[in-house]
Each structure stands twice: as C-alpha cells, then as structure tokens.
Amino acid sequence: MGYNVAVDGPAGAGKSTIAKLVAKEKGYIYVDTGAMYRALAIHFLKKGVAPEDTGAVIDACRDADVSIRYEGGVQNVYLNGENVTGMLRAEEVGNMASRTSAIPEVRAKLLELQRALARENDVIMDGRDIGTNILPDADVKIYLTASVQTRAKRRYDELKEKGGTCDLAQIEQDIRERDERDMNRETAPLKKAEDAVLVDSSDMTIEEVVAKICSCCR
C-alpha cells in the first residue's frame, strides 16, 4: 500500500512546482493530475470540440489515451502516443481543462488510473479535489493557496520569461473566473478538506513552502 500525499488548491498557487520538489526531496512519485486533464483538453481542442457541448466532450473521451511516463527522471505526458508535455501550459489549454474537468465522464476517464498509481506507489498528487475526492484517505492533505494578486503576478512573470505578450489585469480576471468555476461546479468542487493543512504561500519562498509540506510527511 502506497503512502499518499494530496495537494489541493486554486489555479496558480504553485501546486505542481511545489509537489515536484517535495517528491524529489522525499522520494515519492509525482502524479500530475492537472497535466492529465490538460492533455485531455488538448485532445478536445484538436477535435474542435466546444467546452459547452457536453455530449461532444464525452464522445471525444472515448478515443483519448493519456499516460504519464518518467524518462530520464523527467515527467512526460502522452496523448495517444504523442508527447504533449510542451503544450500543457498554454492558456487556451488551461481554460479548456477548467471548463471540461467538471464533466463526470471526463473525471471517470482518469480517476482509476490515478487511484491505481496511488495504491501501488508512494505518491504526491496535486489538483483541485485530490484530498476530498480522488484520495480521500491520503496520509497527508495540504491545501496550498495564495492571493489572487500573487497568483496572477507569478503567472505573468512565467509567461514574460517565456517571451510571451500578456496582460496582468487580464490574467488576474482569468484567475478570478477560474476560481469561481472550480469552487462552484457541481462535480467535485475545489474546497479544502476538513483534515487538510492550510498553507498560504503569498509571503513564503518556494523553499519555505517545500520545507513546511515535508515537515508534515513521514
């Protein structure tokens, strides 16, 4: 039976960055659930499916195969045999994933794979509903958050570093809207598990956040 760490929180809170560092520090396998949903979102975008067309989204799930492989110590995400890792962080992909991840059939597509990984390995998994829905019996649950302004500035800096053109006010608006959707969707909404440790990283360094979470783990 694996030792499981669940990290939940809103968009832009740094969940993936922190979870990867904790995994490296503690020797866990990092399961990037957000990347799996984003890979499915790429599939929907490739098919020209509108996120509000639930029937078309469900149909599109049938011929989508998403897998995570560790190659040279680096996580790569594959969609139907194609490495889509470099496409995962695009804004349109994130927005599509946010809008389609609430559909029960989309979640069911990935749920069993995620749980199987957790049963068989020591894992740290991050997302919106890991501690409340995916791994409700996780050994450690963390709710990682930061202010909207902090999250928007981090995303802005990330995009600028990659040479993209972006608008800070628009990014902040997008994050507010995504929070609203994620917290109020009917299926597995974003919320802090009752037994989760709250970590607000607004005024913390990455190293401080990693140390805090590692201190909660065995």
mmCIF file of N, CA and C in Angstrom, residues 92-162:
data_model
loop_
_atom_site.group_PDB
_atom_site.id
_atom_site.type_symbol
_atom_site.label_atom_id
_atom_site.label_comp_id
_atom_site.label_asym_id
_atom_site.label_seq_id
_atom_site.Cartn_x
_atom_site.Cartn_y
_atom_site.Cartn_z
ATOM 1 N N GLU A 92 -5.102 28.610 -23.514
ATOM 2 C CA GLU A 92 -6.329 28.017 -24.050
ATOM 3 C C GLU A 92 -6.506 26.581 -23.557
ATOM 4 N N VAL A 93 -5.399 25.898 -23.331
ATOM 5 C CA VAL A 93 -5.465 24.535 -22.801
ATOM 6 C C VAL A 93 -5.950 24.564 -21.356
ATOM 7 N N GLY A 94 -5.418 25.497 -20.555
ATOM 8 C CA GLY A 94 -5.834 25.617 -19.158
ATOM 9 C C GLY A 94 -7.301 25.958 -19.028
ATOM 10 N N ASN A 95 -7.772 26.869 -19.868
ATOM 11 C CA ASN A 95 -9.179 27.253 -19.815
ATOM 12 C C ASN A 95 -10.094 26.104 -20.249
ATOM 13 N N MET A 96 -9.685 25.367 -21.291
ATOM 14 C CA MET A 96 -10.481 24.216 -21.725
ATOM 15 C C MET A 96 -10.519 23.155 -20.625
ATOM 16 N N ALA A 97 -9.378 22.904 -19.987
ATOM 17 C CA ALA A 97 -9.328 21.904 -18.921
ATOM 18 C C ALA A 97 -10.224 22.296 -17.752
ATOM 19 N N SER A 98 -10.210 23.587 -17.392
ATOM 20 C CA SER A 98 -11.040 24.055 -16.287
ATOM 21 C C SER A 98 -12.522 23.849 -16.596
ATOM 22 N N ARG A 99 -12.907 24.102 -17.835
ATOM 23 C CA ARG A 99 -14.319 24.030 -18.209
ATOM 24 C C ARG A 99 -14.808 22.605 -18.448
ATOM 25 N N THR A 100 -13.914 21.689 -18.809
ATOM 26 C CA THR A 100 -14.349 20.320 -19.095
ATOM 27 C C THR A 100 -14.091 19.342 -17.950
ATOM 28 N N SER A 101 -13.238 19.725 -17.002
ATOM 29 C CA SER A 101 -12.887 18.789 -15.934
ATOM 30 C C SER A 101 -14.029 18.520 -14.969
ATOM 31 N N ALA A 102 -15.066 19.353 -14.999
ATOM 32 C CA ALA A 102 -16.229 19.135 -14.123
ATOM 33 C C ALA A 102 -17.175 18.082 -14.683
ATOM 34 N N ILE A 103 -17.004 17.700 -15.938
ATOM 35 C CA ILE A 103 -17.899 16.708 -16.553
ATOM 36 C C ILE A 103 -17.575 15.326 -15.976
ATOM 37 N N PRO A 104 -18.563 14.645 -15.383
ATOM 38 C CA PRO A 104 -18.291 13.368 -14.702
ATOM 39 C C PRO A 104 -17.565 12.341 -15.568
ATOM 40 N N GLU A 105 -17.918 12.261 -16.833
ATOM 41 C CA GLU A 105 -17.287 11.264 -17.707
ATOM 42 C C GLU A 105 -15.818 11.576 -17.968
ATOM 43 N N VAL A 106 -15.476 12.854 -17.944
ATOM 44 C CA VAL A 106 -14.078 13.251 -18.106
ATOM 45 C C VAL A 106 -13.282 12.822 -16.878
ATOM 46 N N ARG A 107 -13.848 13.055 -15.704
ATOM 47 C CA ARG A 107 -13.177 12.684 -14.458
ATOM 48 C C ARG A 107 -13.045 11.169 -14.343
ATOM 49 N N ALA A 108 -14.099 10.454 -14.725
ATOM 50 C CA ALA A 108 -14.075 8.991 -14.644
ATOM 51 C C ALA A 108 -12.999 8.411 -15.559
ATOM 52 N N LYS A 109 -12.740 9.092 -16.660
ATOM 53 C CA LYS A 109 -11.737 8.632 -17.625
ATOM 54 C C LYS A 109 -10.367 8.497 -16.969
ATOM 55 N N LEU A 110 -10.077 9.407 -16.039
ATOM 56 C CA LEU A 110 -8.743 9.450 -15.440
ATOM 57 C C LEU A 110 -8.680 8.928 -14.006
ATOM 58 N N LEU A 111 -9.820 8.819 -13.363
ATOM 59 C CA LEU A 111 -9.862 8.515 -11.928
ATOM 60 C C LEU A 111 -9.185 7.194 -11.577
ATOM 61 N N GLU A 112 -9.506 6.121 -12.270
ATOM 62 C CA GLU A 112 -8.980 4.816 -11.890
ATOM 63 C C GLU A 112 -7.470 4.733 -12.080
ATOM 64 N N LEU A 113 -6.963 5.363 -13.141
ATOM 65 C CA LEU A 113 -5.514 5.380 -13.348
ATOM 66 C C LEU A 113 -4.816 6.079 -12.188
ATOM 67 N N GLN A 114 -5.387 7.184 -11.748
ATOM 68 C CA GLN A 114 -4.803 7.947 -10.644
ATOM 69 C C GLN A 114 -4.809 7.135 -9.355
ATOM 70 N N ARG A 115 -5.929 6.489 -9.070
ATOM 71 C CA ARG A 115 -6.034 5.708 -7.835
ATOM 72 C C ARG A 115 -5.128 4.479 -7.862
ATOM 73 N N ALA A 116 -4.988 3.864 -9.027
ATOM 74 C CA ALA A 116 -4.112 2.697 -9.149
ATOM 75 C C ALA A 116 -2.657 3.078 -8.857
ATOM 76 N N LEU A 117 -2.232 4.221 -9.371
ATOM 77 C CA LEU A 117 -0.877 4.699 -9.102
ATOM 78 C C LEU A 117 -0.665 4.897 -7.605
ATOM 79 N N ALA A 118 -1.691 5.456 -6.940
ATOM 80 C CA ALA A 118 -1.586 5.741 -5.505
ATOM 81 C C ALA A 118 -1.594 4.466 -4.671
ATOM 82 N N ARG A 119 -2.328 3.455 -5.123
ATOM 83 C CA ARG A 119 -2.368 2.185 -4.381
ATOM 84 C C ARG A 119 -1.021 1.488 -4.406
ATOM 85 N N GLU A 120 -0.326 1.619 -5.500
ATOM 86 C CA GLU A 120 0.868 0.807 -5.733
ATOM 87 C C GLU A 120 2.175 1.528 -5.425
ATOM 88 N N ASN A 121 2.115 2.855 -5.211
ATOM 89 C CA ASN A 121 3.350 3.621 -5.032
ATOM 90 C C ASN A 121 3.199 4.673 -3.934
ATOM 91 N N ASP A 122 4.344 5.153 -3.435
ATOM 92 C CA ASP A 122 4.345 6.342 -2.581
ATOM 93 C C ASP A 122 4.238 7.535 -3.528
ATOM 94 N N VAL A 123 3.131 8.264 -3.447
ATOM 95 C CA VAL A 123 2.901 9.336 -4.417
ATOM 96 C C VAL A 123 2.539 10.650 -3.737
ATOM 97 N N ILE A 124 2.821 11.725 -4.453
ATOM 98 C CA ILE A 124 2.262 13.028 -4.117
ATOM 99 C C ILE A 124 1.482 13.470 -5.346
ATOM 100 N N MET A 125 0.235 13.854 -5.124
ATOM 101 C CA MET A 125 -0.674 14.166 -6.223
ATOM 102 C C MET A 125 -1.274 15.537 -5.978
ATOM 103 N N ASP A 126 -1.305 16.379 -7.008
ATOM 104 C CA ASP A 126 -1.882 17.702 -6.825
ATOM 105 C C ASP A 126 -3.026 17.928 -7.794
ATOM 106 N N GLY A 127 -3.965 18.782 -7.384
ATOM 107 C CA GLY A 127 -5.122 19.063 -8.221
ATOM 108 C C GLY A 127 -6.110 19.947 -7.488
ATOM 109 N N ARG A 128 -7.383 19.772 -7.821
ATOM 110 C CA ARG A 128 -8.440 20.570 -7.204
ATOM 111 C C ARG A 128 -9.220 19.774 -6.147
ATOM 112 N N ASP A 129 -9.270 18.451 -6.304
ATOM 113 C CA ASP A 129 -10.129 17.638 -5.427
ATOM 114 C C ASP A 129 -9.448 16.332 -5.023
ATOM 115 N N ILE A 130 -8.124 16.382 -4.841
ATOM 116 C CA ILE A 130 -7.396 15.153 -4.511
ATOM 117 C C ILE A 130 -7.778 14.657 -3.117
ATOM 118 N N GLY A 131 -7.675 15.560 -2.128
ATOM 119 C CA GLY A 131 -7.956 15.161 -0.751
ATOM 120 C C GLY A 131 -9.420 14.939 -0.457
ATOM 121 N N THR A 132 -10.304 15.547 -1.250
ATOM 122 C CA THR A 132 -11.739 15.412 -1.000
ATOM 123 C C THR A 132 -12.378 14.303 -1.819
ATOM 124 N N ASN A 133 -11.783 13.971 -2.964
ATOM 125 C CA ASN A 133 -12.456 13.040 -3.872
ATOM 126 C C ASN A 133 -11.557 11.922 -4.398
ATOM 127 N N ILE A 134 -10.405 12.264 -4.951
ATOM 128 C CA ILE A 134 -9.546 11.258 -5.582
ATOM 129 C C ILE A 134 -8.901 10.351 -4.543
ATOM 130 N N LEU A 135 -8.276 10.963 -3.522
ATOM 131 C CA LEU A 135 -7.599 10.204 -2.465
ATOM 132 C C LEU A 135 -8.111 10.665 -1.101
ATOM 133 N N PRO A 136 -9.375 10.353 -0.785
ATOM 134 C CA PRO A 136 -9.944 10.831 0.480
ATOM 135 C C PRO A 136 -9.266 10.246 1.713
ATOM 136 N N ASP A 137 -8.521 9.147 1.541
ATOM 137 C CA ASP A 137 -7.826 8.520 2.663
ATOM 138 C C ASP A 137 -6.322 8.800 2.627
ATOM 139 N N ALA A 138 -5.913 9.838 1.927
ATOM 140 C CA ALA A 138 -4.489 10.179 1.845
ATOM 141 C C ALA A 138 -3.890 10.357 3.229
ATOM 142 N N ASP A 139 -2.629 9.971 3.372
ATOM 143 C CA ASP A 139 -1.948 10.077 4.659
ATOM 144 C C ASP A 139 -1.734 11.526 5.070
ATOM 145 N N VAL A 140 -1.470 12.392 4.094
ATOM 146 C CA VAL A 140 -1.261 13.822 4.350
ATOM 147 C C VAL A 140 -2.057 14.608 3.321
ATOM 148 N N LYS A 141 -2.775 15.644 3.786
ATOM 149 C CA LYS A 141 -3.525 16.509 2.882
ATOM 150 C C LYS A 141 -3.085 17.961 3.100
ATOM 151 N N ILE A 142 -2.784 18.629 1.990
ATOM 152 C CA ILE A 142 -2.344 20.018 2.022
ATOM 153 C C ILE A 142 -3.295 20.847 1.153
ATOM 154 N N TYR A 143 -3.706 22.020 1.647
ATOM 155 C CA TYR A 143 -4.447 22.983 0.818
ATOM 156 C C TYR A 143 -3.531 24.170 0.613
ATOM 157 N N LEU A 144 -2.969 24.269 -0.600
ATOM 158 C CA LEU A 144 -1.989 25.298 -0.923
ATOM 159 C C LEU A 144 -2.667 26.435 -1.680
ATOM 160 N N THR A 145 -2.552 27.637 -1.156
ATOM 161 C CA THR A 145 -3.212 28.769 -1.796
ATOM 162 C C THR A 145 -2.316 29.999 -1.738
ATOM 163 N N ALA A 146 -2.770 31.067 -2.385
ATOM 164 C CA ALA A 146 -2.113 32.381 -2.347
ATOM 165 C C ALA A 146 -3.147 33.380 -2.833
ATOM 166 N N SER A 147 -2.913 34.649 -2.575
ATOM 167 C CA SER A 147 -3.864 35.665 -3.008
ATOM 168 C C SER A 147 -3.970 35.680 -4.532
ATOM 169 N N VAL A 148 -5.116 36.171 -5.043
ATOM 170 C CA VAL A 148 -5.314 36.270 -6.488
ATOM 171 C C VAL A 148 -4.210 37.122 -7.114
ATOM 172 N N GLN A 149 -3.864 38.220 -6.458
ATOM 173 C CA GLN A 149 -2.842 39.121 -6.991
ATOM 174 C C GLN A 149 -1.486 38.425 -7.086
ATOM 175 N N THR A 150 -1.159 37.659 -6.063
ATOM 176 C CA THR A 150 0.111 36.931 -6.058
ATOM 177 C C THR A 150 0.143 35.892 -7.166
ATOM 178 N N ARG A 151 -0.946 35.153 -7.312
ATOM 179 C CA ARG A 151 -1.004 34.106 -8.336
ATOM 180 C C ARG A 151 -0.944 34.695 -9.741
ATOM 181 N N ALA A 152 -1.619 35.829 -9.948
ATOM 182 C CA ALA A 152 -1.608 36.470 -11.263
ATOM 183 C C ALA A 152 -0.203 36.974 -11.612
ATOM 184 N N LYS A 153 0.474 37.569 -10.634
ATOM 185 C CA LYS A 153 1.830 38.086 -10.886
ATOM 186 C C LYS A 153 2.796 36.942 -11.197
ATOM 187 N N ARG A 154 2.646 35.829 -10.506
ATOM 188 C CA ARG A 154 3.507 34.677 -10.778
ATOM 189 C C ARG A 154 3.293 34.177 -12.205
ATOM 190 N N ARG A 155 2.032 34.085 -12.626
ATOM 191 C CA ARG A 155 1.715 33.626 -13.969
ATOM 192 C C ARG A 155 2.228 34.625 -15.007
ATOM 193 N N TYR A 156 2.063 35.901 -14.726
ATOM 194 C CA TYR A 156 2.549 36.962 -15.614
ATOM 195 C C TYR A 156 4.062 36.843 -15.808
ATOM 196 N N ASP A 157 4.784 36.682 -14.708
ATOM 197 C CA ASP A 157 6.246 36.569 -14.776
ATOM 198 C C ASP A 157 6.663 35.320 -15.550
ATOM 199 N N GLU A 158 5.924 34.228 -15.351
ATOM 200 C CA GLU A 158 6.221 32.977 -16.048
ATOM 201 C C GLU A 158 6.072 33.145 -17.561
ATOM 202 N N LEU A 159 4.987 33.797 -17.974
ATOM 203 C CA LEU A 159 4.733 33.998 -19.395
ATOM 204 C C LEU A 159 5.741 34.969 -20.008
ATOM 205 N N LYS A 160 6.075 36.042 -19.265
ATOM 206 C CA LYS A 160 7.046 37.021 -19.759
ATOM 207 C C LYS A 160 8.424 36.380 -19.946
ATOM 208 N N GLU A 161 8.773 35.489 -19.019
ATOM 209 C CA GLU A 161 10.069 34.821 -19.089
ATOM 210 C C GLU A 161 10.181 33.962 -20.345
ATOM 211 N N LYS A 162 9.024 33.450 -20.794
ATOM 212 C CA LYS A 162 9.000 32.615 -21.999
ATOM 213 C C LYS A 162 8.884 33.457 -23.267
#
